[in-house]
C-alpha cells in the first residue's frame, strides 16, 4: 500500500502542533510504555543506573523524542521515496543495537500502542482514523526496517 501525501501531511501537521510540549510528550511516551510493560524499564541503561525520578532524568529527556521525530521523518520518506531511509543513525547500527539491548517484537507493539495513544492525547482535535492510520503506517514501516536489521546475518 502506498503512503499518500495526505497521510504525510497528517503526520507532519500533528507533530508540528505537538512539538511545543515536547518535553512532556517524551516523558508521557516512556510512562505509557512502562505502564504496559514494566519490565522494559530494565532495558534502558539510564534508568537502570539511576535513582532520580523519571521526570528529572536528563538522559530520558534526550531520548524521549527520538521515536516521534523518526516516525515523522519516516512519513516524509515514505511519501517521497516509498521506503524508510534513516538519516542520523543508520539502520544497521540501530538494528544491531536494539538486538543487543534485548528488544523483542512485543516491545515494538507496546511502543506502537503507546505512541498512538500519546499523539491522540496530545492533539485530540486533530485525531481521526486517518491520523491514526498515518502514524501507525509510518511507525510500522520504520519498525519493520529496524527489525529487518535485527535479524542475524542480514
Ligand atoms: C535506543 C530509536 C524502538 C529500546 C535507541 C536509540 C534510537 C532509538 C535512535 C539510540 C541509539 C543509540 O544508543 O545509539 C528507536 C526507534 C524505534 C525504537 C525509531 C521504533 C521505531 C524501541 C523499542 C524498544 C527500544 C520497541 C523497547 C521497548 C531502546 C533501548 C535503547 C534504545 C533500551 C538504549 C537506551 C540506552 O540504554 O542508552 N532507540 N527505538 N527501542 N532503544 Fe529504541
Ligand atoms: C525506544 N527507543 C528510543 C527512544 C524511546 C523513547 C520512548 C520509549 C521507547 C524508546
mmCIF file of C-alpha atoms and ligand atoms in Angstrom:
data_model
loop_
_atom_site.group_PDB
_atom_site.id
_atom_site.type_symbol
_atom_site.label_atom_id
_atom_site.label_comp_id
_atom_site.label_asym_id
_atom_site.label_seq_id
_atom_site.Cartn_x
_atom_site.Cartn_y
_atom_site.Cartn_z
ATOM 1 C CA UNK A 1 0.000 0.000 0.000
ATOM 2 C CA UNK A 2 1.214 3.463 -0.849
ATOM 3 C CA UNK A 3 1.803 6.229 1.641
ATOM 4 C CA UNK A 4 -0.060 9.268 0.369
ATOM 5 C CA UNK A 5 0.688 12.963 0.537
ATOM 6 C CA UNK A 6 -2.418 13.384 2.681
ATOM 7 C CA UNK A 7 -1.029 10.894 5.194
ATOM 8 C CA UNK A 8 2.309 12.686 5.241
ATOM 9 C CA UNK A 9 0.522 15.976 5.924
ATOM 10 C CA UNK A 10 -1.490 14.416 8.765
ATOM 11 C CA UNK A 11 1.655 13.199 10.497
ATOM 12 C CA UNK A 12 3.733 16.342 9.943
ATOM 13 C CA UNK A 13 0.915 18.696 10.937
ATOM 14 C CA UNK A 14 0.093 16.876 14.134
ATOM 15 C CA UNK A 15 3.777 16.632 15.036
ATOM 16 C CA UNK A 16 4.199 20.392 14.484
ATOM 17 C CA UNK A 17 1.250 21.020 16.780
ATOM 18 C CA UNK A 18 2.680 18.748 19.499
ATOM 19 C CA UNK A 19 6.272 19.948 19.368
ATOM 20 C CA UNK A 20 5.846 22.822 21.760
ATOM 21 C CA UNK A 21 5.037 20.342 24.531
ATOM 22 C CA UNK A 22 7.808 18.031 23.546
ATOM 23 C CA UNK A 23 9.422 17.588 26.964
ATOM 24 C CA UNK A 24 6.149 16.463 28.463
ATOM 25 C CA UNK A 25 5.330 14.292 25.461
ATOM 26 C CA UNK A 26 8.512 12.305 25.662
ATOM 27 C CA UNK A 27 8.008 11.585 29.318
ATOM 28 C CA UNK A 28 4.420 10.533 28.654
ATOM 29 C CA UNK A 29 5.545 8.133 25.972
ATOM 30 C CA UNK A 30 8.002 6.466 28.342
ATOM 31 C CA UNK A 31 5.422 6.277 31.130
ATOM 32 C CA UNK A 32 2.923 4.679 28.736
ATOM 33 C CA UNK A 33 5.415 2.086 27.641
ATOM 34 C CA UNK A 34 6.309 1.188 31.242
ATOM 35 C CA UNK A 35 2.672 1.128 32.317
ATOM 36 C CA UNK A 36 2.051 -1.631 29.767
ATOM 37 C CA UNK A 37 5.436 -3.330 30.030
ATOM 38 C CA UNK A 38 7.047 -2.502 33.408
ATOM 39 C CA UNK A 39 9.976 -4.859 32.819
ATOM 40 C CA UNK A 40 11.017 -2.833 29.743
ATOM 41 C CA UNK A 41 12.443 -0.248 32.148
ATOM 42 C CA UNK A 42 15.406 -2.539 32.742
ATOM 43 C CA UNK A 43 16.415 -2.281 29.098
ATOM 44 C CA UNK A 44 17.314 1.391 29.427
ATOM 45 C CA UNK A 45 20.777 1.914 30.929
ATOM 46 C CA UNK A 46 19.994 5.434 32.079
ATOM 47 C CA UNK A 47 17.000 4.155 34.081
ATOM 48 C CA UNK A 48 18.706 1.045 35.439
ATOM 49 C CA UNK A 49 21.561 3.046 36.915
ATOM 50 C CA UNK A 50 19.551 5.963 38.219
ATOM 51 C CA UNK A 51 17.757 6.894 41.428
ATOM 52 C CA UNK A 52 16.262 10.180 40.226
ATOM 53 C CA UNK A 53 12.567 10.222 39.310
ATOM 54 C CA UNK A 54 11.799 9.687 35.621
ATOM 55 C CA UNK A 55 10.725 13.280 35.046
ATOM 56 C CA UNK A 56 14.087 14.543 36.301
ATOM 57 C CA UNK A 57 16.191 12.149 34.270
ATOM 58 C CA UNK A 58 18.213 14.212 31.791
ATOM 59 C CA UNK A 59 19.082 11.242 29.579
ATOM 60 C CA UNK A 60 15.473 10.194 29.364
ATOM 61 C CA UNK A 61 14.679 13.671 28.102
ATOM 62 C CA UNK A 62 17.316 13.359 25.430
ATOM 63 C CA UNK A 63 15.941 10.013 24.291
ATOM 64 C CA UNK A 64 12.306 10.695 24.668
ATOM 65 C CA UNK A 65 11.571 12.395 21.380
ATOM 66 C CA UNK A 66 13.563 10.102 19.125
ATOM 67 C CA UNK A 67 10.620 7.911 18.291
ATOM 68 C CA UNK A 68 8.350 10.865 17.463
ATOM 69 C CA UNK A 69 10.951 12.554 15.308
ATOM 70 C CA UNK A 70 11.957 9.385 13.488
ATOM 71 C CA UNK A 71 8.363 8.321 12.849
ATOM 72 C CA UNK A 72 7.647 11.749 11.440
ATOM 73 C CA UNK A 73 10.721 11.567 9.208
ATOM 74 C CA UNK A 74 9.661 8.086 8.176
ATOM 75 C CA UNK A 75 6.327 9.500 6.974
ATOM 76 C CA UNK A 76 8.109 12.090 4.848
ATOM 77 C CA UNK A 77 10.448 9.491 3.348
ATOM 78 C CA UNK A 78 7.678 7.007 2.677
ATOM 79 C CA UNK A 79 5.838 9.561 0.623
ATOM 80 C CA UNK A 80 8.893 10.865 -1.218
ATOM 81 C CA UNK A 81 10.840 7.675 -1.742
ATOM 82 C CA UNK A 82 8.416 4.878 -0.962
ATOM 83 C CA UNK A 83 10.726 3.491 1.713
ATOM 84 C CA UNK A 84 12.361 4.306 5.012
ATOM 85 C CA UNK A 85 15.923 5.588 4.914
ATOM 86 C CA UNK A 86 17.034 6.580 8.385
ATOM 87 C CA UNK A 87 19.201 9.659 8.334
ATOM 88 C CA UNK A 88 21.127 10.189 11.561
ATOM 89 C CA UNK A 89 21.661 6.749 12.977
ATOM 90 C CA UNK A 90 21.928 4.260 10.173
ATOM 91 C CA UNK A 91 19.542 1.336 10.158
ATOM 92 C CA UNK A 92 22.123 -1.419 10.527
ATOM 93 C CA UNK A 93 23.540 0.269 13.576
ATOM 94 C CA UNK A 94 20.087 0.870 15.021
ATOM 95 C CA UNK A 95 19.104 -2.748 14.393
ATOM 96 C CA UNK A 96 22.189 -4.310 15.928
ATOM 97 C CA UNK A 97 21.964 -2.003 18.938
ATOM 98 C CA UNK A 98 18.330 -2.847 19.630
ATOM 99 C CA UNK A 99 19.174 -6.529 19.350
ATOM 100 C CA UNK A 100 21.931 -6.091 21.956
ATOM 101 C CA UNK A 101 19.658 -4.036 24.239
ATOM 102 C CA UNK A 102 17.307 -7.052 24.331
ATOM 103 C CA UNK A 103 14.387 -5.518 22.444
ATOM 104 C CA UNK A 104 11.876 -8.069 21.052
ATOM 105 C CA UNK A 105 8.852 -7.858 18.704
ATOM 106 C CA UNK A 106 6.394 -7.439 21.576
ATOM 107 C CA UNK A 107 8.227 -4.294 22.660
ATOM 108 C CA UNK A 108 7.642 -2.785 19.227
ATOM 109 C CA UNK A 109 3.914 -3.452 19.611
ATOM 110 C CA UNK A 110 3.859 -1.826 23.031
ATOM 111 C CA UNK A 111 5.715 1.211 21.726
ATOM 112 C CA UNK A 112 3.320 1.462 18.774
ATOM 113 C CA UNK A 113 0.302 1.486 21.039
ATOM 114 C CA UNK A 114 1.934 3.967 23.436
ATOM 115 C CA UNK A 115 2.947 6.267 20.583
ATOM 116 C CA UNK A 116 -0.549 6.414 19.085
ATOM 117 C CA UNK A 117 -2.178 6.973 22.480
ATOM 118 C CA UNK A 118 0.272 9.769 23.260
ATOM 119 C CA UNK A 119 -0.402 11.529 19.954
ATOM 120 C CA UNK A 120 -4.150 11.139 20.445
ATOM 121 C CA UNK A 121 -3.984 12.747 23.893
ATOM 122 C CA UNK A 122 -1.641 15.497 22.721
ATOM 123 C CA UNK A 123 -3.744 16.639 19.741
ATOM 124 C CA UNK A 124 -7.298 15.376 20.287
ATOM 125 C CA UNK A 125 -8.656 17.980 17.873
ATOM 126 C CA UNK A 126 -6.524 16.527 15.085
ATOM 127 C CA UNK A 127 -7.171 12.914 15.928
ATOM 128 C CA UNK A 128 -9.109 10.810 13.437
ATOM 129 C CA UNK A 129 -8.998 7.334 11.980
ATOM 130 C CA UNK A 130 -6.919 8.779 9.127
ATOM 131 C CA UNK A 131 -4.392 10.367 11.517
ATOM 132 C CA UNK A 132 -4.171 7.146 13.475
ATOM 133 C CA UNK A 133 -3.571 5.101 10.331
ATOM 134 C CA UNK A 134 -0.973 7.546 9.034
ATOM 135 C CA UNK A 135 1.075 7.477 12.272
ATOM 136 C CA UNK A 136 0.558 3.737 12.506
ATOM 137 C CA UNK A 137 1.780 3.103 8.989
ATOM 138 C CA UNK A 138 4.815 5.394 9.333
ATOM 139 C CA UNK A 139 5.737 3.651 12.597
ATOM 140 C CA UNK A 140 5.163 0.161 11.153
ATOM 141 C CA UNK A 141 7.454 0.798 8.211
ATOM 142 C CA UNK A 142 10.157 2.270 10.443
ATOM 143 C CA UNK A 143 9.858 -0.593 12.930
ATOM 144 C CA UNK A 144 9.977 -3.144 10.090
ATOM 145 C CA UNK A 145 13.160 -1.533 8.747
ATOM 146 C CA UNK A 146 14.811 -1.704 12.181
ATOM 147 C CA UNK A 147 13.623 -5.280 12.798
ATOM 148 C CA UNK A 148 14.975 -6.326 9.407
ATOM 149 C CA UNK A 149 18.420 -5.278 10.652
ATOM 150 C CA UNK A 150 17.922 -7.154 13.926
ATOM 151 C CA UNK A 151 17.823 -10.487 12.121
ATOM 152 C CA UNK A 152 21.012 -12.496 12.271
ATOM 153 C CA UNK A 153 23.233 -12.204 9.122
ATOM 154 C CA UNK A 154 21.041 -9.590 7.445
HETATM 155 C C1 LIG B 1 17.965 3.357 21.909
HETATM 156 C C2 LIG B 1 15.178 4.581 18.147
HETATM 157 C C3 LIG B 1 12.112 1.008 19.298
HETATM 158 C C4 LIG B 1 14.507 0.330 23.425
HETATM 159 C C5 LIG B 1 17.507 3.959 20.764
HETATM 160 C C6 LIG B 1 18.216 4.964 20.011
HETATM 161 C C7 LIG B 1 17.440 5.311 18.962
HETATM 162 C C8 LIG B 1 16.228 4.520 19.039
HETATM 163 C C9 LIG B 1 17.778 6.320 17.868
HETATM 164 C C10 LIG B 1 19.603 5.489 20.349
HETATM 165 C C11 LIG B 1 20.590 4.545 19.725
HETATM 166 C C12 LIG B 1 21.943 4.597 20.337
HETATM 167 O O1 LIG B 1 22.066 4.246 21.509
HETATM 168 O O2 LIG B 1 22.872 4.969 19.620
HETATM 169 C C13 LIG B 1 14.104 3.706 18.135
HETATM 170 C C14 LIG B 1 13.050 3.698 17.131
HETATM 171 C C15 LIG B 1 12.199 2.677 17.443
HETATM 172 C C16 LIG B 1 12.712 2.075 18.659
HETATM 173 C C17 LIG B 1 12.970 4.665 15.962
HETATM 174 C C18 LIG B 1 10.940 2.193 16.770
HETATM 175 C C19 LIG B 1 10.509 2.552 15.584
HETATM 176 C C20 LIG B 1 12.459 0.545 20.534
HETATM 177 C C21 LIG B 1 11.695 -0.396 21.300
HETATM 178 C C22 LIG B 1 12.353 -0.562 22.484
HETATM 179 C C23 LIG B 1 13.553 0.249 22.437
HETATM 180 C C24 LIG B 1 10.416 -1.071 20.841
HETATM 181 C C25 LIG B 1 11.938 -1.396 23.680
HETATM 182 C C26 LIG B 1 10.942 -1.019 24.448
HETATM 183 C C27 LIG B 1 15.678 1.048 23.322
HETATM 184 C C28 LIG B 1 16.747 0.954 24.312
HETATM 185 C C29 LIG B 1 17.737 1.850 23.891
HETATM 186 C C30 LIG B 1 17.256 2.442 22.641
HETATM 187 C C31 LIG B 1 16.761 0.074 25.551
HETATM 188 C C32 LIG B 1 19.085 2.129 24.562
HETATM 189 C C33 LIG B 1 18.913 3.130 25.643
HETATM 190 C C34 LIG B 1 20.186 3.254 26.462
HETATM 191 O O3 LIG B 1 20.332 2.483 27.410
HETATM 192 O O4 LIG B 1 21.001 4.121 26.126
HETATM 193 N N1 LIG B 1 16.294 3.725 20.151
HETATM 194 N N2 LIG B 1 13.857 2.731 19.047
HETATM 195 N N3 LIG B 1 13.573 0.920 21.242
HETATM 196 N N4 LIG B 1 16.020 1.943 22.350
HETATM 197 FE FE1 LIG B 1 14.932 2.347 20.728
HETATM 198 C C1 LIG B 2 12.815 3.444 22.437
HETATM 199 N N1 LIG B 2 13.888 3.805 21.763
HETATM 200 C C2 LIG B 2 14.213 5.066 21.761
HETATM 201 C C3 LIG B 2 13.501 6.015 22.400
HETATM 202 C C4 LIG B 2 12.364 5.657 23.101
HETATM 203 C C5 LIG B 2 11.557 6.585 23.759
HETATM 204 C C6 LIG B 2 10.461 6.196 24.456
HETATM 205 C C7 LIG B 2 10.120 4.875 24.503
HETATM 206 C C8 LIG B 2 10.884 3.958 23.845
HETATM 207 C C9 LIG B 2 12.020 4.341 23.127
#
